[in-house]
Every structure is written in structure tokens, then in C-alpha cells.
Coordinates of C-alpha atoms and ligand atoms in Angstrom, one line a residue:
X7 CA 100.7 20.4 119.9
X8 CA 104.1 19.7 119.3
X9 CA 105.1 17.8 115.4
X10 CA 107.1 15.5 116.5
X11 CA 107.8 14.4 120.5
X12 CA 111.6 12.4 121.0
X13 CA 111.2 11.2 124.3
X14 CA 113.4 9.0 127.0
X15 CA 116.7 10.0 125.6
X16 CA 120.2 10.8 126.6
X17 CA 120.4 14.4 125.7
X18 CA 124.0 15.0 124.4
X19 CA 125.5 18.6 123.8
X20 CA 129.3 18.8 123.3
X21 CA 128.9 20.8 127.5
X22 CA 126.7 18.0 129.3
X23 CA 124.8 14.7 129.0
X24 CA 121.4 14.3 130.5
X25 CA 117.9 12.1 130.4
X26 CA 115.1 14.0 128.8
X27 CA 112.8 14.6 126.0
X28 CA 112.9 17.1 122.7
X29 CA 109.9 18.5 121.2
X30 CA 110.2 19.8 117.9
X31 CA 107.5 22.4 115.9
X32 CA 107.9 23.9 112.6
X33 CA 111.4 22.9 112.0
X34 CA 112.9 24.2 115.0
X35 CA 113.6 22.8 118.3
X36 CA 110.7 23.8 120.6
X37 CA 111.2 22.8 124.0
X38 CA 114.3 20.3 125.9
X39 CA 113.9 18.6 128.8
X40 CA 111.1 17.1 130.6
X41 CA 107.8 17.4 128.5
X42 CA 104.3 16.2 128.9
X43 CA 102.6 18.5 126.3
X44 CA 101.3 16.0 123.1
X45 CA 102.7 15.9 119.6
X46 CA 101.6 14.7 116.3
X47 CA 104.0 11.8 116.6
X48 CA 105.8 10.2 119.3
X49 CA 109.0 8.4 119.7
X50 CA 110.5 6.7 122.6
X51 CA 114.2 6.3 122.2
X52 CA 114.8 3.7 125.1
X53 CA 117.4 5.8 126.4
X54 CA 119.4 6.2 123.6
X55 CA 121.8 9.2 123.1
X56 CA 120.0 12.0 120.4
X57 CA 123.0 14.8 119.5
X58 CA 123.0 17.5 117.1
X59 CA 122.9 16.7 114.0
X60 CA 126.4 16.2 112.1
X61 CA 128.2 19.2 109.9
X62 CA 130.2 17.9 107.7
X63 CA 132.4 21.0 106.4
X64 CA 134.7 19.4 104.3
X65 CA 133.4 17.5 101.5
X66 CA 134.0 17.8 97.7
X67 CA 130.5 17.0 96.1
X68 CA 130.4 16.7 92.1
X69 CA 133.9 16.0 92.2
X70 CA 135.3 13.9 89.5
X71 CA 139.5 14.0 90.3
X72 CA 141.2 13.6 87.1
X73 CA 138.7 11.9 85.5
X74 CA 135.0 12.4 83.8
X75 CA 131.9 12.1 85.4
X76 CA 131.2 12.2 88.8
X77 CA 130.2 9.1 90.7
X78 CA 126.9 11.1 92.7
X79 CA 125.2 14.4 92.0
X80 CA 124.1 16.3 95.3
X81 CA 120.9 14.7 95.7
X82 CA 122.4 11.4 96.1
X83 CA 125.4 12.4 98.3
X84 CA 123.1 14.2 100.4
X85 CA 121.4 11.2 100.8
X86 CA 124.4 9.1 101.4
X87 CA 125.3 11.9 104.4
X88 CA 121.8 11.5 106.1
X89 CA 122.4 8.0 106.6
X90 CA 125.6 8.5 108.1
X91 CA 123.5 11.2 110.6
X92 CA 125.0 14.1 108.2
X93 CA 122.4 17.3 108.2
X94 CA 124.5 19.8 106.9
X95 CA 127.4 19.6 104.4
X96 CA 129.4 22.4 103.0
X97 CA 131.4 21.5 99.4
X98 CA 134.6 23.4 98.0
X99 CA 133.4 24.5 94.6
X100 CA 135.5 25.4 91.7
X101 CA 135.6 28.5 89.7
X102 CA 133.8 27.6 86.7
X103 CA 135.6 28.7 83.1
X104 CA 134.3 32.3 81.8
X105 CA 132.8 33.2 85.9
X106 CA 134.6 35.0 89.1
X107 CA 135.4 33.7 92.3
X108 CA 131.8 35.0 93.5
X109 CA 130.1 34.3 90.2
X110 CA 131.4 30.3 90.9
X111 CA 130.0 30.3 94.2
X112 CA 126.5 31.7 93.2
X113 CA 126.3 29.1 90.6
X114 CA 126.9 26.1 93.1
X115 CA 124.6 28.1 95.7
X116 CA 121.9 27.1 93.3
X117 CA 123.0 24.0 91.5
X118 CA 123.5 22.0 95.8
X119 CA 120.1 23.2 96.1
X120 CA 118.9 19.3 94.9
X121 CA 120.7 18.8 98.3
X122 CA 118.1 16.6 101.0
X123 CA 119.6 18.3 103.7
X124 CA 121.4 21.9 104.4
X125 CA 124.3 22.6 102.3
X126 CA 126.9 25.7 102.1
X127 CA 130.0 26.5 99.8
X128 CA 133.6 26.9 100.3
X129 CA 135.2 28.2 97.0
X130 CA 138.5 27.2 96.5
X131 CA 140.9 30.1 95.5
X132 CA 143.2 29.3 92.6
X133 CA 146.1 30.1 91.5
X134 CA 147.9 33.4 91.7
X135 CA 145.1 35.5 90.9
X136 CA 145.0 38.8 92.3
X137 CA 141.4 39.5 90.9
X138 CA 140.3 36.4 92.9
X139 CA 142.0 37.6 95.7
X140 CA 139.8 40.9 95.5
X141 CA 137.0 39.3 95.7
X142 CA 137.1 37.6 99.1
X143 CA 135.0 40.4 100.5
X144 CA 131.8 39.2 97.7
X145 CA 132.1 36.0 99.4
X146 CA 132.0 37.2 102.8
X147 CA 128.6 39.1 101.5
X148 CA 127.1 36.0 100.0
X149 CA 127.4 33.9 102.9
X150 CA 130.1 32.1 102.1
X151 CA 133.3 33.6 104.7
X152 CA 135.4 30.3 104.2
X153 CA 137.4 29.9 101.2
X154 CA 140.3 27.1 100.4
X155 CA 143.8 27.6 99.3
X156 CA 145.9 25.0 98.3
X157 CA 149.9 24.8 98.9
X158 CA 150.5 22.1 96.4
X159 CA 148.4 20.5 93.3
X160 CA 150.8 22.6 90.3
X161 CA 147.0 23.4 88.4
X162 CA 145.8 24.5 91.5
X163 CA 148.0 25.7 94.5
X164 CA 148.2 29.7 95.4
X165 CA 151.8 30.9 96.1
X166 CA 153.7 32.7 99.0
X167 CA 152.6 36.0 97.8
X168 CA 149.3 35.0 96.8
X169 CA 148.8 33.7 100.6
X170 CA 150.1 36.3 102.3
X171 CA 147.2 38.8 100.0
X172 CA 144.5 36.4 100.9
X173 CA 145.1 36.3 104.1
X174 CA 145.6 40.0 104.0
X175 CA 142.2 40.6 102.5
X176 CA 140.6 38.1 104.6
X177 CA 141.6 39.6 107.9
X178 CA 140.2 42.7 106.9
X179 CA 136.6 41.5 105.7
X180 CA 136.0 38.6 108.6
X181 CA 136.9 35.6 106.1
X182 CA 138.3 32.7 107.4
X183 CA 141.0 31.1 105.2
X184 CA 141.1 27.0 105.0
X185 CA 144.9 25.9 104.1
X186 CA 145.8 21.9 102.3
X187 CA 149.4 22.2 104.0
X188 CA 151.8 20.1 102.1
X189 CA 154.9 22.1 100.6
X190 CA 155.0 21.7 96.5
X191 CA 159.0 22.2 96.4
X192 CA 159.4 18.9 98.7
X193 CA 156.7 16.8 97.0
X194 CA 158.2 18.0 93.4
X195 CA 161.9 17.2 94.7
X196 CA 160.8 13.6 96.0
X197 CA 158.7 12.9 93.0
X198 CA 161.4 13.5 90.6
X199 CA 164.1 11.3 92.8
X200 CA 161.9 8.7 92.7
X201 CA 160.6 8.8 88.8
X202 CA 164.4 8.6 88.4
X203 CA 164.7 5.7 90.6
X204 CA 162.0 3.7 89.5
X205 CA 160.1 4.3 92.8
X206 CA 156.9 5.1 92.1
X207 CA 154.7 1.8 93.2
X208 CA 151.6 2.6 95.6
X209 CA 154.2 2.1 98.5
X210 CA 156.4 4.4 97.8
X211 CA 153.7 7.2 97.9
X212 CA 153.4 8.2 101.8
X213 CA 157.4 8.3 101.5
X214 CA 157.0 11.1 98.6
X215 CA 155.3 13.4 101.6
X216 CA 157.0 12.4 104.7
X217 CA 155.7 14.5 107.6
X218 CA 158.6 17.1 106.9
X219 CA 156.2 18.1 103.7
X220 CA 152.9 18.3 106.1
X221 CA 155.1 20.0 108.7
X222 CA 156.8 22.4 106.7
X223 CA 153.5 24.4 104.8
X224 CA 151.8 23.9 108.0
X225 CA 154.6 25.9 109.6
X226 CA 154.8 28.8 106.1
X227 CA 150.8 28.9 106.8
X228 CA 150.9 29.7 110.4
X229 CA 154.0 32.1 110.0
X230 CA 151.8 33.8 107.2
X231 CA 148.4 34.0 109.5
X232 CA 150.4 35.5 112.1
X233 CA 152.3 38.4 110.3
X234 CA 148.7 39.3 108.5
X235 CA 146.6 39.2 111.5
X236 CA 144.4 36.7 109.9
X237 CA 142.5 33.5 111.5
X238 CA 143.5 30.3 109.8
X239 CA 141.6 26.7 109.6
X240 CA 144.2 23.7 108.5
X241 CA 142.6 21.3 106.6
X242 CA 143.5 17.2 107.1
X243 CA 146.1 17.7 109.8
X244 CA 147.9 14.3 109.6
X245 CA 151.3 14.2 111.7
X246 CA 151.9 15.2 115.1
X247 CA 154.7 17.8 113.8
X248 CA 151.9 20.0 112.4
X249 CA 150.0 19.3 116.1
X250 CA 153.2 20.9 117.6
X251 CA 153.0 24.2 115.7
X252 CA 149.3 24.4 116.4
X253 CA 149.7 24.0 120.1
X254 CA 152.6 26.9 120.3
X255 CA 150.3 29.2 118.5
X256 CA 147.1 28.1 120.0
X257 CA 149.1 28.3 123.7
X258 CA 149.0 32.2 122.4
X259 CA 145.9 32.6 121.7
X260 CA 146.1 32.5 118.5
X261 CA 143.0 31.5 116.2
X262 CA 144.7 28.6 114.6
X263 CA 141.9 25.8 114.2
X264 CA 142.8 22.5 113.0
X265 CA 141.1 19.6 111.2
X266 CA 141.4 16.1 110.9
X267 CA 139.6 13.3 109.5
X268 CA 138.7 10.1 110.0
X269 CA 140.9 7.9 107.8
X270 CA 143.5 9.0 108.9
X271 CA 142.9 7.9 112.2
X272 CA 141.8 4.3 111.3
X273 CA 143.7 3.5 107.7
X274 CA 146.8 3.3 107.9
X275 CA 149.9 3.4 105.2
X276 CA 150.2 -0.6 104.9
X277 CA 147.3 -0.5 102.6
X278 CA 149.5 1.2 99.9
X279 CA 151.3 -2.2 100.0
X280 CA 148.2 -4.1 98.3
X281 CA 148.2 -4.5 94.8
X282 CA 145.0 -2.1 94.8
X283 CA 146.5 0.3 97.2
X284 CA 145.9 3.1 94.6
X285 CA 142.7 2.9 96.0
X286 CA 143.7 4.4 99.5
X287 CA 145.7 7.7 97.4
X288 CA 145.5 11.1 98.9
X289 CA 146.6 13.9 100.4
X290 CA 148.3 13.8 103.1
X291 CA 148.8 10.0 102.7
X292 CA 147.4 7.9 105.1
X293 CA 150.1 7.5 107.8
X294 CA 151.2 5.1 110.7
X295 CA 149.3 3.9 114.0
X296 CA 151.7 6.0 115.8
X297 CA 150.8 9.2 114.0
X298 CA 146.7 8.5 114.5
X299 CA 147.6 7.7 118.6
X300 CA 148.7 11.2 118.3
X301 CA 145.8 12.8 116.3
X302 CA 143.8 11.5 119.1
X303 CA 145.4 12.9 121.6
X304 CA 145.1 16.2 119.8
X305 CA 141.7 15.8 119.6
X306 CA 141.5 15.1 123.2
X307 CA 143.1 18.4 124.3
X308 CA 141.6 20.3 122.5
X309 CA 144.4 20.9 119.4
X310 CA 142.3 19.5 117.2
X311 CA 138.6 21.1 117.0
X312 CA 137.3 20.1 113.4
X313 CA 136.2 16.3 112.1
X314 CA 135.8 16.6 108.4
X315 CA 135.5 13.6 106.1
X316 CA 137.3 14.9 103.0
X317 CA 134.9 13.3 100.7
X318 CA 135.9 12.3 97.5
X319 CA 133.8 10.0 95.6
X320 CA 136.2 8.4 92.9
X321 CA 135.3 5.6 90.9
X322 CA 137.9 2.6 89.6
X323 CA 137.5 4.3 86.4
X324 CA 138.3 7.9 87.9
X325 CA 141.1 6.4 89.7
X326 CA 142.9 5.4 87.7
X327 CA 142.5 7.1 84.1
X328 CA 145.3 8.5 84.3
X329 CA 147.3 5.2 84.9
X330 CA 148.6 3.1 82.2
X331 CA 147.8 -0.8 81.5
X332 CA 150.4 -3.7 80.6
X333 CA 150.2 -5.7 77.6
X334 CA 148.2 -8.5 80.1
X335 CA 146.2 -5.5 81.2
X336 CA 147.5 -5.2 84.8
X337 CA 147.9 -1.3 86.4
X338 CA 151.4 0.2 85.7
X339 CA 152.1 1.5 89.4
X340 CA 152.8 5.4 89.4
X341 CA 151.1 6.8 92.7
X342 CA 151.6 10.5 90.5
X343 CA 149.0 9.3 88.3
X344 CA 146.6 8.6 90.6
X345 CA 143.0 10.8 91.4
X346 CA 143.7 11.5 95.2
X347 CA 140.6 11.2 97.2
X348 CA 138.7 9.0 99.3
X349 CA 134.6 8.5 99.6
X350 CA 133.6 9.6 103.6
X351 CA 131.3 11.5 104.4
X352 CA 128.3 8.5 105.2
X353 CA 131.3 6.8 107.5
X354 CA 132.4 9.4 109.2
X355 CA 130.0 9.5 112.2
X356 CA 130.4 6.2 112.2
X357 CA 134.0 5.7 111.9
X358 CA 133.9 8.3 114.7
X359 CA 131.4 6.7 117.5
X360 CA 133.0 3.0 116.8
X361 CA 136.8 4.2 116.6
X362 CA 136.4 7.2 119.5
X363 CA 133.9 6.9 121.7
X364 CA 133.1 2.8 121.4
X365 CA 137.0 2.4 122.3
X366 CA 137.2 4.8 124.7
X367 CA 139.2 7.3 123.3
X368 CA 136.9 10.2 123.4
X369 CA 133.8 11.1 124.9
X370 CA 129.8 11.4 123.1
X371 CA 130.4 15.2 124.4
X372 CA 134.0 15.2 122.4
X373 CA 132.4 14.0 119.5
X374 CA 130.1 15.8 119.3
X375 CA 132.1 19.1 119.7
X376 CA 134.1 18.3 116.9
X377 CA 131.3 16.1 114.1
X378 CA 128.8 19.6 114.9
X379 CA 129.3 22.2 117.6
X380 CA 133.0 23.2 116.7
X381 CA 132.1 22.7 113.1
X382 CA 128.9 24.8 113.7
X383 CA 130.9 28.0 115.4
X384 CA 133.5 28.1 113.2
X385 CA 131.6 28.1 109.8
X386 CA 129.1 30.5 111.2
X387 CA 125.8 29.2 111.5
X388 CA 126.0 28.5 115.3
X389 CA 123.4 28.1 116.9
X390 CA 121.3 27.3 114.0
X391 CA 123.5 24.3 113.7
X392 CA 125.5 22.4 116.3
X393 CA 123.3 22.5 119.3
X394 CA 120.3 20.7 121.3
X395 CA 118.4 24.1 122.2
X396 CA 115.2 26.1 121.8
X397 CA 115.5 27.9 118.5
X398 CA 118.0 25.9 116.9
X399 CA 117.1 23.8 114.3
X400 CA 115.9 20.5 114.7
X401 CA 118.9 18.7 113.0
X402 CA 119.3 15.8 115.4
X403 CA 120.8 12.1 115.0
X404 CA 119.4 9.2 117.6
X405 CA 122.8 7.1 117.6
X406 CA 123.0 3.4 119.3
X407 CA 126.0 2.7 121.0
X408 CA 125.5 -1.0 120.7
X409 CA 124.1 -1.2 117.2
X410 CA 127.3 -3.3 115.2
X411 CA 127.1 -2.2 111.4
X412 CA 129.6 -4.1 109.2
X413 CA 131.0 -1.0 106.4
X414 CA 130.1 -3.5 103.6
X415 CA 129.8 -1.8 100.4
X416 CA 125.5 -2.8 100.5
X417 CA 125.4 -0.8 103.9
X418 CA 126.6 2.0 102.2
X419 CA 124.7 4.6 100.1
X420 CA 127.6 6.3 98.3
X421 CA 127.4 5.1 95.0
X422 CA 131.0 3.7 94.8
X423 CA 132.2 0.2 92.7
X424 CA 134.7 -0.2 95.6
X425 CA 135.2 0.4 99.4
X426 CA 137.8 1.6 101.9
X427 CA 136.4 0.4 104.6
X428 CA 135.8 -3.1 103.5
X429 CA 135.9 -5.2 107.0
X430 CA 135.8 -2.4 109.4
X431 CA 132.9 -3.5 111.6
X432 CA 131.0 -0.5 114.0
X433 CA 130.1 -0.7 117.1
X434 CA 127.6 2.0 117.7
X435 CA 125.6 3.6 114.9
X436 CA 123.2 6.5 114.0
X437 CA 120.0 4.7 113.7
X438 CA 117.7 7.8 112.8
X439 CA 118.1 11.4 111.3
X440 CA 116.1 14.1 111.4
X441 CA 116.7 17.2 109.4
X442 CA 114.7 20.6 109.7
X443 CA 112.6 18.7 112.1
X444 CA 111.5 15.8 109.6
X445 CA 112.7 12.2 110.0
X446 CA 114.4 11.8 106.8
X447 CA 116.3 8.1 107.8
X448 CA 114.7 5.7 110.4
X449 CA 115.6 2.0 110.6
X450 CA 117.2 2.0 107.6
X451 CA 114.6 3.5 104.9
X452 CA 115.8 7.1 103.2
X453 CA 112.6 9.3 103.9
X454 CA 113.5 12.9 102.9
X455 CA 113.0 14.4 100.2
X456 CA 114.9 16.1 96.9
X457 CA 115.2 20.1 97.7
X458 CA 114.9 19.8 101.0
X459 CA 117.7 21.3 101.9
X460 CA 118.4 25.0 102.6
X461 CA 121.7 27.0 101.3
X462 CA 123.5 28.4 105.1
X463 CA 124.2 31.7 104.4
X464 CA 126.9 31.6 107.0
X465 CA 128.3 35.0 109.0
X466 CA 131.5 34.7 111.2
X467 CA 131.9 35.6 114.6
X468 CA 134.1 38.3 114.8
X469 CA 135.5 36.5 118.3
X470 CA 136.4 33.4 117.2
X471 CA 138.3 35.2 114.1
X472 CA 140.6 37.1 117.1
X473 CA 141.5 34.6 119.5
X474 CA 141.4 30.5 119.7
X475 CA 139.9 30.9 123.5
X476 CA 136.8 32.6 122.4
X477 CA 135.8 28.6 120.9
X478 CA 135.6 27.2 124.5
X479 CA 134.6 30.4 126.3
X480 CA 131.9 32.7 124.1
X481 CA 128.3 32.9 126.2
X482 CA 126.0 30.2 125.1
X483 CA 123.5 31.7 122.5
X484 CA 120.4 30.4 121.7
X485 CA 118.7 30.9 118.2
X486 CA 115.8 32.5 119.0
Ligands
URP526 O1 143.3 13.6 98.6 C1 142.5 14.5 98.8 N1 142.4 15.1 100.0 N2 141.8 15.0 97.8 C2 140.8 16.0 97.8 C3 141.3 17.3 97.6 C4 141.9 17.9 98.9 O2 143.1 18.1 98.9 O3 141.2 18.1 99.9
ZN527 ZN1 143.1 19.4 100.6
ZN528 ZN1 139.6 18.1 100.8

């Protein structure tokens, strides 16, 4: 007897589509396809589509920006993430004060394990620190191959040198570097022109990182991967220049993977015009139409293999405490001062079915590839994760494509006092999650349960870390 029996569905993998049934024992999925055997419960989809359940591999949980105390801890993100058909999440963790790069990621191991659903770690490499660097191959052991370096952020970016080691040390332990591509110099250089001008309203922040800044560390990144031998993820890819670069290395094989993320192909830079455009700050900035038709298209052919949401959970309050008040209490515009980050990871799916596949623009197989299977392969715990087969998990999300959801703040479960989203209505919506085999959402009601979650000691695969084709063409595996 099966535990739980999701019959008359539209079975979709990122490969194929098809009617059929999934039965589901002890956590795992037990048997696809046509299935008369009983289970414990029972339920009839009417046809709806049931995909993988969503990895969400770029998130920053516990995150407070510039400011004080962080709007959720993990138990209620992960919460927030299950509703938007999330049933894994991996966080970029800090190094704490007095611990290591490993030590740090140990610590976070433990303290996500509150976490509803699965949960990994991607430290984040600071600075120029050669002992840091070292210690890439600790991370590799402790399940955690994907590290983040940033090329901008003055507390927190790695230099030339320090890239170039990284990458160095990563390409010879089977670690998988993930870049934030914007140059420092440039944004420095515009910054200062416009404090001098008096240019630093909300508006005048997608002008201090132009797509040259994107293009340019995008460009240093990929020059660096390539001389070291090392595989490279970009993070937030936001301007068709970067998309160029890819392509030419990609169109050699080379195992250049790139990310994007949902606002920036639905938000747009006109929202930096409102007097609360502050609220739309980060990096990259959000960009024009034109730019997001051309994320798309990357996405469609297959330059683009990663969806992450980027989540940031800000207050108001974390916002903006570094932003001074006038005498009538008003906001003193200086986009410098502002905590860069937006909430995401509950609308991503979302943001994803009504913008891509509702509108045409990709297909259920397409998103899926890139919300879980691509997502799945590349921070190795494929085919635990990212696929509808016999062994795998039983991670799944029932998603209806007619289902309209209007991304009011009371629909959401994020916690936040505002919303970026505000008047974005959905068309299509998950409508029931199941993690580790266990309904933990259905029609609304949160039904998991604190802990649930498992930490993913991940392990790469040594192909996808040689050459970008081995993503479309490795053998399927199954889990078992
Ligand atoms: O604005 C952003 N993206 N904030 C989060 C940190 C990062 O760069 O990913
Ligand atoms: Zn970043
Ligand atoms: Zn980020």
C-alpha cells in the first residue's frame, strides 16, 4: 500500500509531458505512471500539471542588509517558500566573527535546520583572504561545493587576484564558484560623479550601473574561469551584454551557467521614479522591458539555465536606516544608502508560470528545467531533487494553470510591511506542495511541520564542472 496516491495528472518533467498517476511511499517517489495499486490517501488532480518540486538556490535567509533584525527566521521563510511550491532552498551564509569559512558553514548547517523543507548552504567568500581561499576544499567535503564571490559591495567583494586563487583552488577540488558581476571601479566612479552632482534620487540609481558595469565583471569573470580551468555560475544576469559573453563561451563548451531572476523580468526601472522607489533597490538594478524581452529569449535557448529569486526580506525599517529624514520627516533620496534586496522566494514560481508559461513565453517543461531540474544538476543533489522518478524524492507541486492569485500583501506569507509586487495579478498557481512525500500546503492551509527539513549534502558532477553540454546531454539517472 502506497502513502499517498496523486492520480489523473499531467506529469511534467523538464524532457516530456504526459497523463498519469504518482505514488509515493516513505518519502520517496515509488512508482509513475499508470497505477491501480491502493494508497493510504488519494488525490485526484482533475488533470492538473504535478512538477518537481521547486529549488530555489539563491536566497539569503536571516539576512538583515544594513540594518538590525531580520524580518523571518528559517522556519518562517521556509514556510513562506512552500506556499510558493518551494521544497528546497539553499542560503548564502556569512562567515561569522571568531569562525572559518567551513566553521561558518557548519554553524548555518545546523541553525537552517528549523527549515520545513530541505535546505543547503552557499558560503559567501570575503574579502581577500587567502586562508578563506584554502579552505574551499572543507566545503567541498561538507557538502557544500558552491561558494559566492562578490565583485563589488567595498565590505564584501574579493579582488582580481583573490578570484583568480578561488577559482584556482576550486577547479582543482570540484567547487563550483557563484560570481555577483558588477565592476566596483565603475559603480565607485559613477557614485562619486553623481554625489558631486547632486544625483542621487531613487532614479538616478539603475544609471549608477549601466549595463557596461554588469557587462564588464561578467566579462573579467569569464576571462578568469577560462585561464584557471574552472566552471563558473553568474548570479542575477540582467542585460543582454552579459547574455552575449555567455553564448560565445557556452558556443565552446564551456561550463559557464547563468542565472536570472524573476524581477528582473517583470519590474522594471520606472519604479525607481516613485517616491518609494527605494523599495525596488538592488543589485543589478531592475532594468528596461527591452532588457527582460532579451532575458527571455536567453532563457529560451538555453543561455540562461538557473531561475533564482534572490530573496532578500528587508523591512521599511531595514531599508532605509541608513537614510536620513527632513525636518517634516520625509526620506532624504541617496539610492547609496539604501539596503539592496528584494523579498522572492514565495513569488517566484508564481511570477514564473503567470509571466512565462501563462503568456506564452516558455514552456511547463522550460520552467521547470530552470525553477528545479537545472537547479537540481548543478548544485548536486540531482536526482534526489529536480525530477518525477522512482527513487527521487517526493518533492512535488500540483500547479493550476487557471487558478488567478492577486500578489496582495495578505496572499503572501513573507512577513514583510510592504510589497513589490503590489497589483501583479497570476494567472496560474501552485495550489499544493508536497515535501519528502508529506502534503505540507493544500488549498491554502500551511501543514508541515518545524524541522522537517533535511540539510543536502550536495556532491558535484564532475561532467557538468568540464563542459556546458554535459547539462542537456548526461544519461538520465534515477535515485535508486
Ligand atoms: O540586491 C541584492 N541582490 N541583494 C542581495 C545580495 C546579492 O547581491 O545577491
Ligand atoms: Zn549578488
Ligand atoms: Zn543574492
Amino acid at each position: 500500500m502506497y502513502d499517498l496516491l496523486l492520480k489523473n495528472a499531467v506529469i511534467t518533467t523538464a524532457r516530456e509531458s504526459f497523463p498519469g498517476s504518482v505514488a509515493i511511499k516513505n518519502g520517496k517517489i515509488a512508482a509513475v505512471g499508470s497505477i491501480t495499486a491502493a494508497a493510504e490517501r488519494t488525490v485526484d488532480l482533475g488533470g492538473k500539471y504535478l512538477i518537481p518540486g521547486s529549488l530555489d538556490g539563491h536566497v539569503h535567509a536571516m539576512s538583515s542588509g544594513m540594518g538590525e533584525h531580520p524580518v523571518n527566521d528559517y522556519y518562517r521563510l521556509s514556510i513562506a517558500a512552500a506556499f510558493g511550491g518551494v521544497t528546497s532552498y539553499l542560503s548564502f551564509v556569512e562567515t561569522r566573527p571568531g569562525m572559518s569559512l567551513s566553521e561558518s558553514a557548519a554553524y548555518y548547517k545546523a541553525a537552517m535546520g528549523e527549515s520545513v523543507i530541505d535546505y543547503g548552504v552557499h558560503p559567501i567568500l570575503t574579502g581577500s583572504s587567502n586562508e578563506a581561499v584554502e579552505e574551499i576544499p572543507k566545503l567541498v567535503a561538507l557538502g557544500c561545493p558552491t561558494f559566492k564571490m562578490f565583485m563589488t559591495y567595498a565590505d564584501s567583494m574579493c579582488d582580481d587576484a583573490t578570484l583568480v586563487r578561488a577559482f584556482k583552488k576550486a577547479a582543482c577540488c570540484g567547487a563550483l564558484p557563484m560570481v555577483h558581476c558588477e565592476s566596483h571601479p565603475l559603480a565607485v566612479a559613477a557614485d562619486e560623479e553623481n554625489a558631486q552632482n547632486g544625483r542621487l534620487q531613487w532614479s538616478d540609481f539603475p544609471k549608477s550601473k549601466p549595463p557596461l558595469v554588469e557587462a564588464e565583471a561578467f566579462a573579467r569573470a569569464t576571462a578568469f574561469a577560462q585561464a584557471t580551468g574552472c566552471p563558473l555560475i553568474v548570479v542575477h544576469t540582467t542585460v543582454k551584454e552579459a547574455l552575449e559573453i555567455a553564448r560565445r563561451a557556452q558556443a565552446a563548451d564551456y561550463p559557464l551557467y547563468v542565472e536570472t531572476c524573476p524581477h528582473y523580468l517583470t519590474l522594471f526601472e520606472d519604479l525607481y521614479e516613485r517616491e518609494d522607489g527605494y523599495r525596488w533597490i538592488c543589485s543589478p538594478p531592475l532594468r528596461t522591458p527591452q532588457q527582460a524581452d532579451a532575458l527571455w529569449e536567453g532563457i529560451r535557448d538555453g543561455s540562461i539555465v538557473l531561475n533564482g529569486s534572490d530573496d532578500g526580506c528587508y523591512t521599511l525599517e531595514n531599508k532605509e536606516c541608513k537614510l536620513k529624514r527632513s525636518a517634516d520627516g520625509k526620506l532624504v533620496p541617496d539610492y547609496r544608502k539604501v539596503t539592496n534586496g528584494l523579498p522572492g522566494i514565495e513569488t517566484r514560481l508564481p511570477l514564473m508560470i503567470s509571466e512565462g508559461v501563462a503568456k506564452g513565453r516558455i514552456t511547463m517543461n522550460k520552467l521547470v528545467d530552470i525553477t528545479a531540474t537545472s537547479p537540481a544538476k548543478l548544485y548536486g543533489c540531482y536526482p534526489q531533487k529536480g525530477e518525477i522518478a522512482v527513487g527521487s524524492d517526493a518533492d512535488l507541486v500540483v500547479v493550476d494553470l487557471t487558478k488567478q492569485v492577486p500578489l496582495t500583501l495578505e496572499n503572501l506569507h513573507n512577513n514583510m510591511d510592504y510589497n513589490v509586487y503590489e497589483g501583479i495579478i497570476c494567472t496560474g498557481f501552485p495550489t499544493m506542495t508536497i515535501a519528502g512525500g508529506k502534503i505540507i500546503v493544500e488549498d491554502g492551509v500551511f501543514k508541515g511541520s518545524k524541522g522537517a527539513g533535511h540539510f543536502l549534502e550536495r556532491k558535484l558532477n564532475p561532467e557538468l564542472l568540464k563542459r556546458y553540454s554535459a547539462l542537456r546531454d548526461l544519461p538520465e539517472e534515477r535515485a535508486v
